[in-house]
Coordinates of C-alpha atoms in Angstrom, one line a residue:
M1 CA 0.0 0.2 0.1
A2 CA 1.2 3.7 -1.2
V3 CA 1.6 6.1 1.5
N4 CA -0.6 9.1 1.3
E5 CA 1.3 11.9 2.3
F6 CA -1.4 14.3 2.3
Y7 CA -3.4 12.2 4.9
L8 CA -0.4 11.5 6.8
G9 CA 0.5 14.9 7.4
T10 CA -2.8 15.9 8.4
F11 CA -3.0 12.9 10.9
I12 CA 0.4 13.9 12.3
V13 CA -0.9 17.6 12.5
Y14 CA -3.7 16.4 14.6
L15 CA -1.5 14.3 17.0
L16 CA 0.9 17.5 17.7
I17 CA -2.2 19.5 18.6
V18 CA -3.4 16.8 21.0
L19 CA -0.1 16.5 22.6
G20 CA 0.1 20.1 22.7
I21 CA -3.1 20.5 24.8
G22 CA -1.6 17.6 27.1
A23 CA 1.5 19.4 27.8
W24 CA -0.8 22.7 28.6
G25 CA -3.0 20.3 30.9
Y26 CA 0.3 19.4 32.9
T27 CA 1.2 22.9 33.6
K28 CA -2.6 22.8 35.3
T29 CA -2.2 19.8 37.1
T30 CA -0.8 20.6 40.8
D31 CA -2.4 17.8 42.8
V32 CA -3.9 14.5 42.6
A33 CA -7.2 16.0 42.8
D34 CA -6.5 17.8 39.6
F35 CA -5.1 14.7 37.9
W36 CA -8.2 12.6 39.0
V37 CA -11.1 14.5 39.1
Y38 CA -10.3 18.3 37.6
G39 CA -10.2 19.4 41.2
K40 CA -14.3 18.7 41.2
R41 CA -14.6 21.9 39.3
L42 CA -16.1 20.7 35.8
G43 CA -18.9 23.1 34.8
P44 CA -21.7 22.3 32.7
W45 CA -20.6 23.0 29.3
L46 CA -17.1 21.2 29.9
A47 CA -18.9 18.4 31.7
T48 CA -21.7 17.8 29.0
W49 CA -18.8 17.9 26.0
S50 CA -16.6 16.0 27.8
Y51 CA -19.0 12.9 28.5
V52 CA -20.4 13.1 24.8
A53 CA -16.7 12.7 23.6
N54 CA -16.3 10.1 26.2
F55 CA -19.3 7.9 25.2
V56 CA -18.4 8.1 21.2
S57 CA -15.4 5.8 20.3
A58 CA -14.3 3.7 17.7
V59 CA -17.3 1.2 18.4
S60 CA -19.5 4.3 17.6
V61 CA -18.1 5.1 14.6
I62 CA -16.1 2.4 13.0
G63 CA -17.8 -0.8 14.6
F64 CA -21.2 0.3 14.3
I65 CA -21.2 1.5 10.8
G66 CA -19.1 -1.9 10.2
S67 CA -22.6 -3.7 11.6
V68 CA -24.9 -1.7 9.9
Y69 CA -22.8 -2.9 6.9
G70 CA -23.0 -6.5 7.9
G71 CA -26.5 -6.7 9.6
G72 CA -28.2 -3.6 8.9
Y73 CA -30.1 -1.6 11.4
S74 CA -30.9 -4.3 14.1
I75 CA -27.9 -2.9 16.3
L76 CA -30.2 0.1 16.7
T77 CA -32.3 -2.0 18.8
G78 CA -30.1 -4.1 20.2
I79 CA -27.3 -2.0 21.4
V80 CA -28.1 1.8 21.0
L81 CA -31.7 1.4 22.8
G82 CA -30.3 -0.1 25.7
L83 CA -27.3 2.7 25.8
M84 CA -30.1 5.6 25.7
L85 CA -32.1 3.9 28.2
G86 CA -29.3 3.8 30.5
I87 CA -28.6 7.4 30.6
S88 CA -32.0 8.2 30.9
A89 CA -32.6 6.1 34.0
L90 CA -28.8 7.4 35.3
Y91 CA -30.5 10.9 35.3
F92 CA -33.0 9.9 38.0
V93 CA -30.1 8.2 40.2
V94 CA -27.3 10.9 39.8
H95 CA -27.9 12.5 42.4
K96 CA -27.5 9.6 45.0
V97 CA -23.9 9.2 43.3
R98 CA -23.2 12.8 43.8
E99 CA -24.3 13.0 46.9
L100 CA -21.5 10.5 48.2
D101 CA -18.9 13.0 46.8
H102 CA -16.4 10.0 46.2
V103 CA -13.6 9.8 43.3
T104 CA -14.2 6.4 41.8
F105 CA -16.8 3.5 42.0
P106 CA -14.8 1.4 44.4
D107 CA -15.3 4.0 47.0
I108 CA -19.2 3.9 46.8
I109 CA -18.6 0.2 47.1
R110 CA -16.6 0.6 50.1
D111 CA -19.3 2.7 51.6
L112 CA -22.1 0.3 50.6
T113 CA -20.1 -2.9 52.3
G114 CA -18.5 -1.3 55.2
R115 CA -15.4 -3.3 53.8
E116 CA -11.7 -1.6 53.1
I117 CA -11.4 -5.2 50.9
A118 CA -14.2 -4.2 48.7
R119 CA -12.1 -1.5 46.8
P120 CA -9.5 -4.1 45.5
I121 CA -12.0 -6.5 44.5
A122 CA -14.1 -4.1 42.6
A123 CA -10.9 -2.3 41.1
V124 CA -10.3 -6.0 39.1
P125 CA -13.4 -6.1 37.0
L126 CA -13.0 -2.2 36.4
L127 CA -9.5 -2.5 35.2
A128 CA -10.4 -5.5 32.8
N129 CA -13.3 -3.3 31.3
A130 CA -10.9 -0.7 30.7
W131 CA -8.1 -2.5 29.5
V132 CA -10.5 -4.4 27.1
Y133 CA -11.9 -1.2 26.1
L134 CA -8.4 0.4 25.2
I135 CA -7.4 -2.4 23.2
M136 CA -10.6 -1.9 20.8
Q137 CA -10.0 1.7 20.3
L138 CA -6.2 1.4 19.5
V139 CA -7.8 -1.4 16.8
G140 CA -10.1 1.0 15.4
A141 CA -7.6 4.1 15.3
S142 CA -4.8 2.0 14.0
L143 CA -7.2 0.2 11.3
L144 CA -8.3 3.5 10.3
V145 CA -5.2 5.3 10.0
T146 CA -3.6 2.7 7.8
T147 CA -6.1 2.4 5.6
I148 CA -6.3 6.4 4.6
T149 CA -2.4 6.9 4.9
G150 CA -0.8 3.9 3.9
V151 CA 1.5 3.3 6.8
P152 CA 1.6 -0.4 7.9
Y153 CA -0.4 -1.3 10.8
R154 CA 2.1 -2.5 13.1
Y155 CA 3.8 0.8 13.1
M156 CA 0.8 3.0 13.3
I157 CA -0.5 1.1 16.5
W158 CA 2.8 2.2 18.5
V159 CA 2.3 5.7 17.3
I160 CA -0.9 5.9 18.1
G161 CA -0.5 4.3 21.7
F162 CA 2.5 6.4 22.4
V163 CA 0.6 9.8 21.9
F164 CA -2.7 9.1 24.0
V165 CA -0.6 7.6 26.5
A166 CA 1.7 10.6 26.6
Y167 CA -0.8 13.5 26.6
T168 CA -3.4 11.4 29.3
V169 CA 0.0 11.1 31.6
M170 CA 0.8 14.6 31.4
G171 CA -2.4 16.6 32.3
G172 CA -5.2 13.6 33.7
L173 CA -8.5 14.9 33.6
V174 CA -7.4 18.4 33.0
S175 CA -5.8 16.9 29.5
V176 CA -8.9 14.8 29.0
A177 CA -12.0 17.1 29.6
W178 CA -10.3 19.8 27.0
T179 CA -9.3 17.4 24.5
D180 CA -12.8 16.2 24.6
L181 CA -14.1 19.2 24.1
I182 CA -12.9 20.2 21.0
Q183 CA -13.1 16.4 19.9
G184 CA -16.6 16.0 20.6
T185 CA -18.1 19.1 18.7
V186 CA -15.6 18.1 15.9
M187 CA -17.1 14.7 16.0
V188 CA -21.0 15.2 16.3
T189 CA -20.9 18.1 13.8
T190 CA -19.0 16.0 11.2
V191 CA -21.2 12.8 11.4
L192 CA -24.1 15.3 10.8
A193 CA -22.5 16.7 8.0
A194 CA -21.4 13.4 6.4
L195 CA -25.0 12.0 7.0
V196 CA -26.5 15.1 4.6
F197 CA -23.9 14.6 2.2
I198 CA -24.5 11.0 1.7
I199 CA -28.4 11.9 1.2
I200 CA -27.8 14.5 -1.2
D201 CA -25.2 12.1 -2.7
Q202 CA -27.7 9.1 -3.0
G203 CA -30.9 11.2 -3.9
S204 CA -32.5 11.2 -0.3
L205 CA -32.7 9.1 2.8
A206 CA -35.8 7.0 1.5
A207 CA -34.0 6.1 -1.9
I208 CA -31.3 4.9 0.5
N209 CA -33.3 2.9 2.8
T210 CA -35.2 1.4 -0.4
Q211 CA -31.6 0.3 -1.9
F212 CA -30.7 -0.7 1.6
T213 CA -33.7 -3.1 1.9
Q214 CA -33.2 -4.5 -1.7
L215 CA -29.5 -5.5 -0.7
S216 CA -31.2 -7.6 2.1
A217 CA -34.8 -7.3 3.5
A218 CA -33.5 -8.3 7.0
N219 CA -31.2 -5.1 6.7
T220 CA -34.5 -2.6 7.9
M221 CA -36.0 -5.2 10.2
P222 CA -35.6 -4.4 13.8
L223 CA -34.4 -7.7 14.7
G224 CA -32.2 -8.5 11.5
D225 CA -32.1 -11.8 9.9
G226 CA -32.1 -14.0 12.9
A227 CA -29.3 -11.6 14.3
Y228 CA -31.4 -11.3 17.6
T229 CA -33.8 -13.4 19.4
L230 CA -36.4 -11.9 22.0
L231 CA -34.5 -13.3 24.3
G232 CA -31.3 -12.4 23.1
L233 CA -32.4 -8.9 22.7
A234 CA -33.3 -8.5 26.2
G235 CA -30.1 -10.0 27.3
S236 CA -28.2 -7.1 25.0
L237 CA -30.4 -4.5 26.1
V238 CA -29.7 -5.3 30.1
A239 CA -26.1 -5.7 29.4
F240 CA -25.9 -2.1 27.7
F241 CA -28.3 -0.4 30.1
G242 CA -26.1 -1.6 33.0
T243 CA -22.7 -0.3 31.7
I244 CA -24.3 3.2 31.9
F245 CA -24.2 2.8 35.7
T246 CA -21.3 1.0 35.8
A247 CA -18.5 2.4 34.2
Q248 CA -15.7 4.1 36.1
G249 CA -15.3 6.9 33.6
T250 CA -18.8 7.8 34.1
I251 CA -18.7 8.0 38.2
I252 CA -15.1 9.7 37.8
R253 CA -17.1 12.3 35.6
I254 CA -20.0 12.6 37.8
N255 CA -17.8 13.5 40.9
A256 CA -15.4 15.8 38.9
T257 CA -18.5 18.1 38.4
K258 CA -19.0 21.2 40.7
D259 CA -22.3 20.3 42.0
I260 CA -25.1 17.9 41.7
R261 CA -27.1 20.8 39.3
T262 CA -24.2 20.4 37.1
A263 CA -24.1 16.5 37.4
K264 CA -27.9 16.6 36.3
I265 CA -27.5 18.9 33.6
H266 CA -24.5 17.6 31.9
L267 CA -26.2 13.8 31.6
A268 CA -29.7 15.3 30.4
F269 CA -28.0 17.7 27.4
G270 CA -25.6 14.8 27.1
G271 CA -28.2 12.2 26.8
L272 CA -30.2 14.5 24.1
I273 CA -27.0 15.1 21.8
L274 CA -26.0 11.2 21.9
S275 CA -29.5 10.3 20.8
V276 CA -29.4 12.6 17.8
F277 CA -25.7 11.7 17.2
Y278 CA -26.3 7.8 17.1
S279 CA -29.6 8.2 15.2
A280 CA -27.4 9.7 12.6
L281 CA -24.6 7.5 12.7
I282 CA -26.5 4.6 12.3
L283 CA -28.6 6.2 8.8
L284 CA -25.2 7.1 7.7
G285 CA -24.2 3.5 8.0
G286 CA -27.2 2.4 5.7
G287 CA -25.9 5.1 3.3
V288 CA -22.1 4.0 3.7
T289 CA -23.6 0.3 2.5
V290 CA -25.5 1.7 -0.4
A291 CA -22.9 3.7 -2.0
L292 CA -20.1 1.3 -1.6
N293 CA -22.3 -1.4 -3.0
N294 CA -23.3 1.1 -6.2
A295 CA -20.0 2.0 -6.2
G296 CA -18.5 -1.7 -6.9
L297 CA -16.4 -1.1 -3.4
A298 CA -18.2 -3.9 -1.2
G299 CA -17.1 -7.9 -0.7
F300 CA -14.5 -7.2 2.0
E301 CA -14.7 -9.8 4.8
N302 CA -13.9 -7.6 7.8
V303 CA -17.3 -5.3 8.1
D304 CA -15.1 -2.7 10.2
Q305 CA -13.2 -1.7 7.1
A306 CA -16.0 -0.2 5.6
F307 CA -16.0 3.4 6.9
P308 CA -12.5 3.4 6.3
I309 CA -12.6 2.4 2.7
F310 CA -15.7 4.6 2.4
I311 CA -13.7 7.5 3.2
T312 CA -10.6 6.5 1.3
D313 CA -12.2 5.5 -2.0
Y314 CA -15.3 7.1 -2.1
L315 CA -15.5 10.4 -0.6
P316 CA -13.4 13.3 -2.2
T317 CA -10.6 14.1 -0.4
G318 CA -11.6 17.3 1.1
I319 CA -14.6 16.0 2.8
G320 CA -12.6 12.7 3.6
I321 CA -9.9 14.7 5.7
V322 CA -12.5 16.1 7.7
V323 CA -14.3 12.8 8.3
I324 CA -11.1 11.3 9.3
L325 CA -10.5 13.9 11.9
A326 CA -13.9 13.5 13.5
V327 CA -13.3 9.6 13.8
M328 CA -10.0 10.0 15.2
S329 CA -11.5 12.6 17.7
A330 CA -14.1 10.0 18.6
I331 CA -11.3 7.5 19.2
L332 CA -8.9 9.4 21.0
S333 CA -11.7 11.1 23.1
T334 CA -12.9 7.9 24.7
T335 CA -9.5 6.1 24.6
D336 CA -8.2 8.9 26.9
T337 CA -10.9 8.8 29.3
R338 CA -10.3 4.7 29.8
L339 CA -6.8 5.1 30.0
H340 CA -7.1 7.8 32.6
S341 CA -9.4 5.7 34.9
T342 CA -6.9 3.0 34.8
G343 CA -4.3 5.0 36.3
V344 CA -7.0 6.6 38.7
T345 CA -8.1 2.8 39.8
T346 CA -4.7 1.4 40.3
A347 CA -3.6 4.4 42.7
R348 CA -6.9 5.1 44.2
D349 CA -8.4 1.7 44.9
I350 CA -5.4 -0.6 44.8
Y351 CA -2.3 1.1 46.0
D352 CA -3.6 3.4 48.3
W353 CA -5.8 0.4 49.8
Y354 CA -2.5 -1.8 50.3
A355 CA -0.2 1.4 51.3
D356 CA -2.5 2.8 53.3
D357 CA -2.1 6.7 54.0
A358 CA -0.3 7.2 50.7
S359 CA 0.8 10.7 50.1
D360 CA -0.5 13.0 47.4
Q361 CA 2.8 12.9 45.6
Q362 CA 2.8 9.1 45.8
L363 CA -0.6 8.8 44.3
M364 CA 0.2 11.0 41.5
K365 CA 3.1 9.0 40.9
V366 CA 1.7 5.6 40.8
S367 CA -1.5 6.9 38.8
R368 CA 1.4 7.9 36.0
I369 CA 3.3 5.0 36.4
A370 CA -0.2 2.9 36.0
T371 CA -1.4 4.6 33.0
I372 CA 1.9 4.0 31.0
F373 CA 1.6 0.4 32.3
W374 CA -1.9 -0.2 31.0
G375 CA -1.7 1.8 27.9
V376 CA 1.6 0.0 26.6
T377 CA 0.2 -3.6 27.3
A378 CA -3.2 -2.6 25.6
T379 CA -1.2 -1.6 22.8
A380 CA 0.9 -4.7 22.4
M381 CA -2.5 -6.6 22.7
A382 CA -3.8 -4.8 20.1
V383 CA -1.2 -5.9 17.9
N384 CA -3.0 -9.0 17.2
P385 CA -6.4 -8.3 18.6
P386 CA -8.7 -11.3 20.1
G387 CA -11.7 -10.3 18.0
T388 CA -13.6 -7.6 16.3
I389 CA -14.7 -4.1 17.8
I390 CA -18.1 -5.0 18.6
T391 CA -17.2 -8.5 19.9
L392 CA -15.0 -6.8 22.3
Y393 CA -17.6 -4.4 23.0
T394 CA -20.0 -7.0 23.9
F395 CA -17.7 -8.8 26.0
R396 CA -16.8 -5.7 28.5
A397 CA -20.7 -4.8 28.6
I398 CA -21.1 -8.1 29.8
L399 CA -18.2 -8.0 32.6
L400 CA -19.3 -4.7 33.8
T401 CA -23.1 -5.2 34.2
S402 CA -22.9 -8.7 35.5
A403 CA -20.1 -7.6 38.0
F404 CA -21.8 -4.4 39.3
L405 CA -25.5 -3.5 38.4
I406 CA -27.5 -6.0 40.9
P407 CA -25.1 -5.1 44.0
I408 CA -24.5 -1.6 43.6
Y409 CA -27.7 0.0 42.7
L410 CA -29.7 -2.4 44.7
G411 CA -27.3 -1.9 47.4
L412 CA -27.6 1.9 47.2
Y413 CA -31.5 1.7 48.1
W414 CA -31.6 -1.5 50.2
T415 CA -29.6 -0.1 53.4
G416 CA -30.0 -3.3 55.6
V417 CA -28.4 -5.6 52.9
A418 CA -25.0 -7.2 54.4
G419 CA -21.6 -5.9 53.2
N420 CA -20.3 -9.4 52.5
A421 CA -23.4 -10.0 50.3
I422 CA -22.7 -7.3 48.4
I423 CA -18.8 -8.4 47.8
A424 CA -19.8 -12.2 47.2
S425 CA -22.8 -10.8 44.6
I426 CA -20.0 -9.0 42.8
V427 CA -17.3 -11.9 42.5
V428 CA -20.3 -14.0 41.7
G429 CA -22.0 -12.0 39.0
T430 CA -18.5 -11.3 37.5
L431 CA -17.2 -15.1 37.1
L432 CA -20.8 -16.5 36.0
G433 CA -21.1 -13.6 33.2
V434 CA -17.8 -13.5 32.0
G435 CA -17.2 -17.6 32.5
W436 CA -20.6 -18.0 30.8
D437 CA -19.9 -15.4 27.8
L438 CA -15.8 -17.3 27.1
S439 CA -17.8 -20.8 27.0
G440 CA -19.9 -19.8 24.4
G441 CA -23.2 -20.1 26.8
F442 CA -25.8 -23.0 26.9
L443 CA -29.4 -23.6 26.0
G444 CA -29.5 -20.2 24.5
V445 CA -29.4 -18.0 27.7
P446 CA -27.6 -14.7 27.6
A447 CA -24.4 -14.3 29.6
T448 CA -25.8 -11.2 31.1
F449 CA -28.6 -13.3 32.3
M450 CA -26.3 -15.9 34.0
G451 CA -24.1 -12.8 35.3
V452 CA -26.9 -10.6 36.6
G453 CA -28.9 -13.7 37.8
G454 CA -26.3 -15.0 39.5
A455 CA -25.5 -11.7 41.3
F456 CA -29.1 -11.3 42.5
V457 CA -29.1 -15.0 44.0
A458 CA -25.9 -14.4 45.2
L459 CA -26.9 -11.3 47.4
L460 CA -30.2 -12.6 48.7
I461 CA -28.0 -16.0 50.0
G462 CA -25.1 -13.9 51.3
H463 CA -27.9 -11.4 53.2
L464 CA -29.5 -14.3 54.8
V465 CA -26.0 -15.7 55.8
W466 CA -24.3 -12.7 57.0
S467 CA -26.8 -10.4 58.5
D468 CA -26.7 -12.0 61.8
S469 CA -23.5 -13.4 61.6
G470 CA -21.3 -10.3 62.1
G471 CA -21.1 -9.8 58.1
G472 CA -23.3 -6.7 58.1
R473 CA -21.8 -3.3 57.4
T474 CA -19.7 -1.5 59.6
S475 CA -18.8 2.4 59.2
V476 CA -15.7 2.9 57.2
A477 CA -14.3 6.4 57.0
A478 CA -14.8 8.0 53.6
G479 CA -12.2 10.6 52.8
D480 CA -11.6 11.7 49.3

């Protein structure tokens, strides 16, 4: 593949800009609170766009369009609906999370259980989720950039990995939030513009959907051509609904806002923007599929290549360059959030538990070292990824929801549940959900149902066992 110097040069300029923002963020990061939660000073505007940018990723742009190319609009029913329902529901409990005034999800779990050991136990599935997310973001970014620039994937993966590790390590959430503001704005605006372009190019939205249906009648069916059974759909909705409630990056952002009102505003407006964005993105996927088929560019095996090929082989160069920047914005804005959360989780929930009374300077150092470690290892794994973007995305949704949805949010409102029962529920839910998914499942039962169901049963049995035997909650000092 020949190197496209124009696209490569634009990409290099983009990387230099985000590195510059990271360097600026470094000068504004004076203590560990700045690095972790922006000193709890996030206002509504910055918080909203940072949340939107954090939410939209390689999965959303490359993975979702690839999924539409391969299986039609059913992804709107099977995944997007669950995500939007999750944001809507989170709005009504966000005040509860913000009132706790903690830094991370394991902080909340420690208070629910009254057990310090809950912090490192909860940190394990959170780190696993973030690490898998990093891998799929790097795969998406590198696949895109390799396709458009001609630089071999094995080299590009390390270039991108180095850049996002560098600017996240420098400024923490300060760097992440400001790069997200820029990237989120570019991303949403560009995807809407791309949809307008493809509608004009193909004649009308009705013309696109007519041709999309002609390619396969299942393309416009809500459940696709057997892609989802009703049971499978229910399992998927629960899985993706649960990821909204249990993502470490979401909890960190809520607690980084300056007050409860800001926390609620950023979710309300963020949810509205994302609803419009995802609707446009799925329709864009249909337009991309039709355009590629009409131009004789279809037929590739890896559906994740659909959008990159559309950019390089179909779009005019000027438009393509803008779209590329939007896609890179989507990818890096989510990647830096997940990477940032790995550093916070490792320092706050594992090292601080182990070291006991670690200084702010030590916690800052560990945060940065951990950020480098998780970033580098994810980059190495992404060189030969273990699955497609959507496969990895589904796996981490099952992991998060199975581990935390039942024990944490039931525990928030069921104040009498035993602390040890919550911990047992987290462990059982994680093992059952992940184990069921990796084994391929049995009898058509979704892995999410096994994980969430197992967590619920473990919580009930654990409460019966420990509620009267000293395994209930105990008071824990809850410092930030």
